[in-house]
mmCIF file of C-alpha atoms in Angstrom:
data_model
loop_
_atom_site.group_PDB
_atom_site.id
_atom_site.type_symbol
_atom_site.label_atom_id
_atom_site.label_comp_id
_atom_site.label_asym_id
_atom_site.label_seq_id
_atom_site.Cartn_x
_atom_site.Cartn_y
_atom_site.Cartn_z
ATOM 1 C CA MET A 1 6.150 -8.063 -0.318
ATOM 2 C CA LYS A 2 3.174 -7.336 -2.567
ATOM 3 C CA LEU A 3 1.442 -4.116 -1.521
ATOM 4 C CA PRO A 4 -2.282 -3.287 -1.429
ATOM 5 C CA VAL A 5 -3.337 -1.444 -4.581
ATOM 6 C CA THR A 6 -6.344 0.734 -5.383
ATOM 7 C CA SER A 7 -6.894 1.310 -9.095
ATOM 8 C CA TYR A 8 -8.624 4.132 -10.944
ATOM 9 C CA GLY A 9 -9.596 4.312 -14.602
ATOM 10 C CA GLU A 10 -10.234 1.647 -17.198
ATOM 11 C CA SER A 11 -7.562 2.318 -19.811
ATOM 12 C CA GLY A 12 -4.547 4.420 -20.692
ATOM 13 C CA THR A 13 -0.877 4.299 -19.823
ATOM 14 C CA PRO A 14 -0.092 3.011 -16.310
ATOM 15 C CA VAL A 15 0.712 5.467 -13.518
ATOM 16 C CA VAL A 16 1.632 4.404 -9.970
ATOM 17 C CA VAL A 17 1.274 6.944 -7.148
ATOM 18 C CA MET A 18 2.816 6.608 -3.681
ATOM 19 C CA HIS A 19 2.156 8.479 -0.449
ATOM 20 C CA GLY A 20 4.454 9.958 2.177
ATOM 21 C CA LEU A 21 5.035 9.271 5.853
ATOM 22 C CA PHE A 22 1.861 8.587 7.876
ATOM 23 C CA GLY A 23 -0.124 8.559 4.632
ATOM 24 C CA SER A 24 -1.778 5.927 2.489
ATOM 25 C CA GLY A 25 -2.942 5.442 -1.059
ATOM 26 C CA ARG A 26 -6.142 7.248 -0.093
ATOM 27 C CA ASN A 27 -4.186 10.521 0.023
ATOM 28 C CA TRP A 28 -3.997 10.314 -3.772
ATOM 29 C CA MET A 29 -7.694 9.586 -4.343
ATOM 30 C CA THR A 30 -8.725 12.979 -5.730
ATOM 31 C CA ALA A 31 -5.658 13.369 -7.937
ATOM 32 C CA ALA A 32 -5.926 9.752 -9.135
ATOM 33 C CA ARG A 33 -9.552 10.205 -10.134
ATOM 34 C CA ARG A 34 -8.622 13.281 -12.140
ATOM 35 C CA LEU A 35 -5.758 11.460 -13.864
ATOM 36 C CA ALA A 36 -7.955 8.424 -14.606
ATOM 37 C CA ASP A 37 -9.507 10.168 -17.620
ATOM 38 C CA ARG A 38 -6.333 9.354 -19.590
ATOM 39 C CA HIS A 39 -4.441 6.846 -17.465
ATOM 40 C CA ARG A 40 -4.825 3.658 -15.488
ATOM 41 C CA VAL A 41 -3.770 4.840 -12.037
ATOM 42 C CA TYR A 42 -2.632 2.572 -9.198
ATOM 43 C CA ALA A 43 -2.293 3.892 -5.634
ATOM 44 C CA PHE A 44 -0.012 1.818 -3.397
ATOM 45 C CA ASP A 45 -0.007 1.516 0.400
ATOM 46 C CA LEU A 46 3.668 1.320 1.389
ATOM 47 C CA ARG A 47 4.746 -1.133 4.063
ATOM 48 C CA ASN A 48 3.498 -0.461 7.587
ATOM 49 C CA HIS A 49 1.057 2.134 6.225
ATOM 50 C CA GLY A 50 -2.582 1.968 5.146
ATOM 51 C CA GLY A 51 -3.723 -1.571 4.483
ATOM 52 C CA SER A 52 -0.211 -3.012 4.134
ATOM 53 C CA PRO A 53 1.015 -5.734 6.478
ATOM 54 C CA HIS A 54 2.875 -4.743 9.632
ATOM 55 C CA VAL A 55 6.448 -5.936 9.284
ATOM 56 C CA PRO A 56 9.405 -5.402 11.635
ATOM 57 C CA THR A 57 11.729 -3.406 9.365
ATOM 58 C CA MET A 58 11.394 -0.490 6.985
ATOM 59 C CA SER A 59 14.164 0.818 4.734
ATOM 60 C CA TYR A 60 14.241 2.285 1.246
ATOM 61 C CA PRO A 61 15.824 -0.842 -0.280
ATOM 62 C CA GLU A 62 13.052 -2.941 1.293
ATOM 63 C CA MET A 63 10.337 -0.560 0.157
ATOM 64 C CA ALA A 64 11.768 -0.486 -3.366
ATOM 65 C CA ASP A 65 11.683 -4.283 -3.451
ATOM 66 C CA ASP A 66 8.015 -4.125 -2.431
ATOM 67 C CA VAL A 67 7.268 -1.597 -5.175
ATOM 68 C CA ARG A 68 9.094 -3.607 -7.844
ATOM 69 C CA GLU A 69 7.234 -6.784 -6.890
ATOM 70 C CA THR A 70 3.893 -5.001 -6.890
ATOM 71 C CA ILE A 71 4.491 -3.271 -10.236
ATOM 72 C CA GLU A 72 5.474 -6.585 -11.793
ATOM 73 C CA SER A 73 2.288 -8.155 -10.405
ATOM 74 C CA LEU A 74 0.170 -5.553 -12.234
ATOM 75 C CA GLY A 75 1.206 -6.976 -15.600
ATOM 76 C CA THR A 76 1.236 -3.544 -17.220
ATOM 77 C CA GLY A 77 4.896 -3.290 -18.118
ATOM 78 C CA PRO A 78 6.950 -0.299 -16.952
ATOM 79 C CA VAL A 79 5.014 2.524 -15.314
ATOM 80 C CA ALA A 80 5.214 6.234 -14.703
ATOM 81 C CA LEU A 81 6.164 6.210 -11.030
ATOM 82 C CA VAL A 82 5.016 9.148 -8.889
ATOM 83 C CA GLY A 83 5.959 9.536 -5.235
ATOM 84 C CA HIS A 84 5.554 12.241 -2.608
ATOM 85 C CA SER A 85 8.060 12.817 0.208
ATOM 86 C CA MET A 86 8.904 9.365 1.651
ATOM 87 C CA GLY A 87 7.105 7.909 -1.362
ATOM 88 C CA GLY A 88 9.267 10.149 -3.554
ATOM 89 C CA LYS A 89 12.441 8.753 -2.034
ATOM 90 C CA THR A 90 11.039 5.254 -2.461
ATOM 91 C CA ALA A 91 10.263 6.054 -6.100
ATOM 92 C CA MET A 92 13.763 7.419 -6.670
ATOM 93 C CA TYR A 93 15.467 4.366 -5.239
ATOM 94 C CA THR A 94 13.121 2.035 -7.143
ATOM 95 C CA ALA A 95 14.023 3.766 -10.421
ATOM 96 C CA LEU A 96 17.730 3.608 -9.615
ATOM 97 C CA ARG A 97 17.682 -0.023 -8.523
ATOM 98 C CA TYR A 98 15.003 -1.419 -10.860
ATOM 99 C CA PRO A 99 14.885 0.840 -13.940
ATOM 100 C CA ALA A 100 13.187 -1.858 -16.033
ATOM 101 C CA VAL A 101 9.886 -1.310 -14.189
ATOM 102 C CA VAL A 102 9.969 2.517 -14.301
ATOM 103 C CA GLU A 103 9.235 4.125 -17.666
ATOM 104 C CA ARG A 104 9.586 7.611 -16.191
ATOM 105 C CA LEU A 105 9.885 9.108 -12.723
ATOM 106 C CA ILE A 106 8.060 11.952 -10.974
ATOM 107 C CA VAL A 107 9.252 13.045 -7.529
ATOM 108 C CA VAL A 108 7.026 15.358 -5.489
ATOM 109 C CA ASP A 109 8.802 17.590 -2.965
ATOM 110 C CA ALA A 110 11.704 15.341 -2.041
ATOM 111 C CA ALA A 111 15.385 15.109 -2.912
ATOM 112 C CA PRO A 112 17.945 12.286 -2.676
ATOM 113 C CA ILE A 113 19.546 13.738 0.443
ATOM 114 C CA THR A 114 19.501 13.290 4.210
ATOM 115 C CA TYR A 115 17.072 15.627 5.936
ATOM 116 C CA PRO A 116 17.180 16.550 9.640
ATOM 117 C CA PRO A 117 15.165 14.020 11.634
ATOM 118 C CA ALA A 118 11.530 15.076 11.741
ATOM 119 C CA PHE A 119 8.126 13.755 12.751
ATOM 120 C CA VAL A 120 9.483 11.853 15.761
ATOM 121 C CA GLU A 121 7.226 13.954 17.996
ATOM 122 C CA TYR A 122 4.227 13.037 15.849
ATOM 123 C CA ALA A 123 4.891 9.316 16.133
ATOM 124 C CA ARG A 124 5.450 9.541 19.887
ATOM 125 C CA ALA A 125 2.294 11.608 20.405
ATOM 126 C CA MET A 126 0.211 9.158 18.418
ATOM 127 C CA ARG A 127 1.618 6.216 20.354
ATOM 128 C CA ALA A 128 1.104 7.995 23.669
ATOM 129 C CA ALA A 129 -2.551 8.835 23.003
ATOM 130 C CA ASP A 130 -4.897 6.936 25.306
ATOM 131 C CA LEU A 131 -7.372 5.240 22.972
ATOM 132 C CA SER A 132 -8.966 3.019 25.611
ATOM 133 C CA SER A 133 -12.124 5.054 26.121
ATOM 134 C CA VAL A 134 -12.348 7.508 23.221
ATOM 135 C CA THR A 135 -15.671 7.736 21.410
ATOM 136 C CA ARG A 136 -14.926 10.603 19.022
ATOM 137 C CA ARG A 137 -12.000 11.652 16.863
ATOM 138 C CA ALA A 138 -12.100 14.957 18.725
ATOM 139 C CA ASP A 139 -11.032 13.083 21.873
ATOM 140 C CA VAL A 140 -7.818 11.983 20.166
ATOM 141 C CA ASP A 141 -7.345 15.346 18.457
ATOM 142 C CA ALA A 142 -7.260 17.001 21.871
ATOM 143 C CA GLN A 143 -4.513 14.632 23.017
ATOM 144 C CA LEU A 144 -2.316 15.534 20.029
ATOM 145 C CA VAL A 145 -2.551 19.338 20.344
ATOM 146 C CA GLU A 146 0.611 19.870 22.385
ATOM 147 C CA ALA A 147 2.886 17.855 20.077
ATOM 148 C CA VAL A 148 1.045 18.728 16.857
ATOM 149 C CA PRO A 149 -0.245 22.303 17.173
ATOM 150 C CA THR A 150 -1.292 22.760 13.532
ATOM 151 C CA PRO A 151 -4.928 21.677 13.017
ATOM 152 C CA GLY A 152 -4.373 20.607 9.413
ATOM 153 C CA THR A 153 -1.496 18.332 10.396
ATOM 154 C CA ARG A 154 -3.553 16.766 13.172
ATOM 155 C CA ALA A 155 -6.398 16.183 10.726
ATOM 156 C CA PHE A 156 -3.932 14.441 8.389
ATOM 157 C CA LEU A 157 -2.629 12.211 11.185
ATOM 158 C CA LEU A 158 -6.141 11.397 12.374
ATOM 159 C CA GLN A 159 -6.896 9.860 8.984
ATOM 160 C CA ASN A 160 -4.858 6.956 10.383
ATOM 161 C CA LEU A 161 -7.273 6.405 13.267
ATOM 162 C CA ILE A 162 -9.667 3.462 13.008
ATOM 163 C CA MET A 163 -12.825 3.642 15.121
ATOM 164 C CA ASP A 164 -15.194 0.685 14.932
ATOM 165 C CA ALA A 165 -16.979 -1.852 17.114
ATOM 166 C CA ASP A 166 -13.616 -3.080 18.404
ATOM 167 C CA GLY A 167 -12.657 0.379 19.645
ATOM 168 C CA ALA A 168 -10.075 2.903 18.484
ATOM 169 C CA ARG A 169 -6.636 2.023 17.128
ATOM 170 C CA TRP A 170 -4.000 3.342 14.757
ATOM 171 C CA ARG A 171 -3.730 1.806 11.298
ATOM 172 C CA PRO A 172 0.045 2.300 10.762
ATOM 173 C CA ASN A 173 2.728 0.289 12.524
ATOM 174 C CA LEU A 174 3.814 3.198 14.709
ATOM 175 C CA PRO A 175 6.608 1.502 16.726
ATOM 176 C CA VAL A 176 8.408 0.345 13.582
ATOM 177 C CA ILE A 177 7.849 3.668 11.799
ATOM 178 C CA GLU A 178 9.269 5.571 14.776
ATOM 179 C CA ALA A 179 12.323 3.299 14.881
ATOM 180 C CA ALA A 180 12.796 3.720 11.122
ATOM 181 C CA LEU A 181 12.570 7.518 11.077
ATOM 182 C CA PRO A 182 16.360 8.082 10.947
ATOM 183 C CA ALA A 183 16.558 5.872 7.846
ATOM 184 C CA ILE A 184 13.450 7.448 6.334
ATOM 185 C CA SER A 185 14.876 10.937 6.874
ATOM 186 C CA GLY A 186 18.112 9.762 5.266
ATOM 187 C CA TRP A 187 19.104 8.458 1.865
ATOM 188 C CA PRO A 188 20.342 4.878 1.351
ATOM 189 C CA SER A 189 24.072 4.361 0.904
ATOM 190 C CA GLU A 190 23.204 1.577 -1.555
ATOM 191 C CA ALA A 191 22.255 4.284 -4.092
ATOM 192 C CA ALA A 192 25.875 5.395 -4.489
ATOM 193 C CA GLY A 193 27.008 5.138 -8.101
ATOM 194 C CA LEU A 194 23.557 4.325 -9.514
ATOM 195 C CA THR A 195 21.901 6.427 -12.214
ATOM 196 C CA TYR A 196 18.492 6.460 -13.858
ATOM 197 C CA ALA A 197 18.660 7.741 -17.432
ATOM 198 C CA GLU A 198 14.951 7.959 -18.305
ATOM 199 C CA PRO A 199 12.881 11.165 -18.124
ATOM 200 C CA THR A 200 12.585 12.466 -14.565
ATOM 201 C CA LEU A 201 10.523 15.357 -13.218
ATOM 202 C CA PHE A 202 10.802 17.001 -9.816
ATOM 203 C CA ILE A 203 7.689 18.939 -8.785
ATOM 204 C CA TYR A 204 8.165 20.972 -5.634
ATOM 205 C CA GLY A 205 6.393 23.577 -3.540
ATOM 206 C CA GLY A 206 7.644 27.138 -3.621
ATOM 207 C CA LYS A 207 6.818 27.458 0.081
ATOM 208 C CA SER A 208 8.630 24.230 0.968
ATOM 209 C CA ASP A 209 12.348 23.824 1.643
ATOM 210 C CA TYR A 210 12.597 20.145 0.689
ATOM 211 C CA VAL A 211 13.966 20.798 -2.816
ATOM 212 C CA GLN A 212 16.504 23.631 -2.973
ATOM 213 C CA PRO A 213 18.834 24.892 -5.740
ATOM 214 C CA VAL A 214 21.774 23.504 -3.741
ATOM 215 C CA HIS A 215 20.315 19.993 -4.170
ATOM 216 C CA ARG A 216 20.299 20.077 -7.970
ATOM 217 C CA ALA A 217 23.881 18.923 -8.494
ATOM 218 C CA THR A 218 23.229 15.840 -6.378
ATOM 219 C CA ILE A 219 19.922 15.196 -8.154
ATOM 220 C CA ALA A 220 21.639 15.410 -11.565
ATOM 221 C CA GLU A 221 24.231 12.826 -10.530
ATOM 222 C CA TYR A 222 21.465 10.267 -10.058
ATOM 223 C CA PHE A 223 18.980 11.558 -12.634
ATOM 224 C CA PRO A 224 20.783 13.217 -15.567
ATOM 225 C CA ASN A 225 17.594 13.501 -17.668
ATOM 226 C CA VAL A 226 15.871 15.768 -15.146
ATOM 227 C CA ALA A 227 13.447 18.680 -15.306
ATOM 228 C CA TYR A 228 11.892 20.802 -12.574
ATOM 229 C CA VAL A 229 8.549 22.496 -11.998
ATOM 230 C CA GLU A 230 7.901 24.759 -9.033
ATOM 231 C CA VAL A 231 4.343 25.209 -7.763
ATOM 232 C CA PRO A 232 4.820 28.641 -6.176
ATOM 233 C CA GLU A 233 1.862 28.706 -3.787
ATOM 234 C CA ALA A 234 2.301 25.154 -2.483
ATOM 235 C CA GLY A 235 4.055 23.888 0.597
ATOM 236 C CA HIS A 236 5.244 20.314 1.127
ATOM 237 C CA TRP A 237 1.910 18.617 0.322
ATOM 238 C CA VAL A 238 1.891 19.959 -3.241
ATOM 239 C CA HIS A 239 -0.791 17.683 -4.696
ATOM 240 C CA ALA A 240 -3.137 18.303 -1.761
ATOM 241 C CA GLU A 241 -2.612 22.047 -1.415
ATOM 242 C CA ARG A 242 -2.633 23.070 -5.095
ATOM 243 C CA LEU A 243 -4.145 20.183 -7.010
ATOM 244 C CA ASP A 244 -4.923 22.048 -10.253
ATOM 245 C CA ASP A 245 -1.415 23.505 -10.422
ATOM 246 C CA PHE A 246 0.085 20.125 -9.602
ATOM 247 C CA LEU A 247 -1.869 18.375 -12.354
ATOM 248 C CA ALA A 248 -0.927 21.118 -14.813
ATOM 249 C CA ALA A 249 2.725 20.331 -14.080
ATOM 250 C CA LEU A 250 2.281 16.555 -14.121
ATOM 251 C CA ARG A 251 -0.026 15.882 -17.066
ATOM 252 C CA PRO A 252 2.288 17.024 -19.904
ATOM 253 C CA PHE A 253 5.027 14.773 -18.552
ATOM 254 C CA LEU A 254 2.948 11.601 -18.408
ATOM 255 C CA PRO A 255 2.938 9.407 -21.518
ATOM 256 C CA ARG A 256 -0.187 8.995 -23.595
ATOM 257 C CA SER A 257 -1.023 5.694 -25.261
ATOM 258 C CA GLY A 258 1.768 4.710 -27.612
ATOM 259 C CA GLN A 259 4.146 7.348 -26.276
ATOM 260 C CA HIS A 260 7.332 6.147 -24.577
ATOM 261 C CA SER A 261 9.579 9.172 -24.428
ATOM 262 C CA ILE A 262 9.434 12.921 -24.002
ATOM 263 C CA PRO A 263 10.224 14.781 -27.264
#
């Protein structure tokens, strides 16, 4: 399935950025605009998120197929593929399964492991919210407080709320996302035995527990040409919480025009 794409910049080496769970390409807008001074940046909406079609299934092999098809449709050749969280796992599996379309890989605060199931409460709370008579986002915010006590997290989730002349509704395909959460929290068995030999960078938050030293042996099995950068003051949403530090880690790794490998 070809995904919706928002592009930034007029020239430079191609960079694709991908969001995490309950996100969209818009989450990368500020970072993409900063990167567009040297790169042609493409922000994807992954299936069942953002402007992508609602489809009945959602697995990493399926999402990687979507990403491969969409990259090929750009006509740019292989790209630097950047993904955060769920988008990071999608990026990893895309590089492993379709290395011809990935010139180098950047994974933001994710590892190729199975995490404990999370975010189920968020999906259920969003689905349970009564949108029939709301007139303000604050009305929905109040309904999410019990399940989502952190204001910043609620604000992030509320970016998915559409309010227009037809009323209020959620943009993502919440029933399918909720059903897919065990697979999204996991790591696909189809990745067993695959490796991606091109340059790979893991950028992770020092205040996050998603990428730990114990994960590095597993990471190296899949990505032997790997490097790491910690952003000490960041949590899980590294590029949103510490954008300057994130870009300082990312920029030296991205290829400039005519460059196809890291010295």
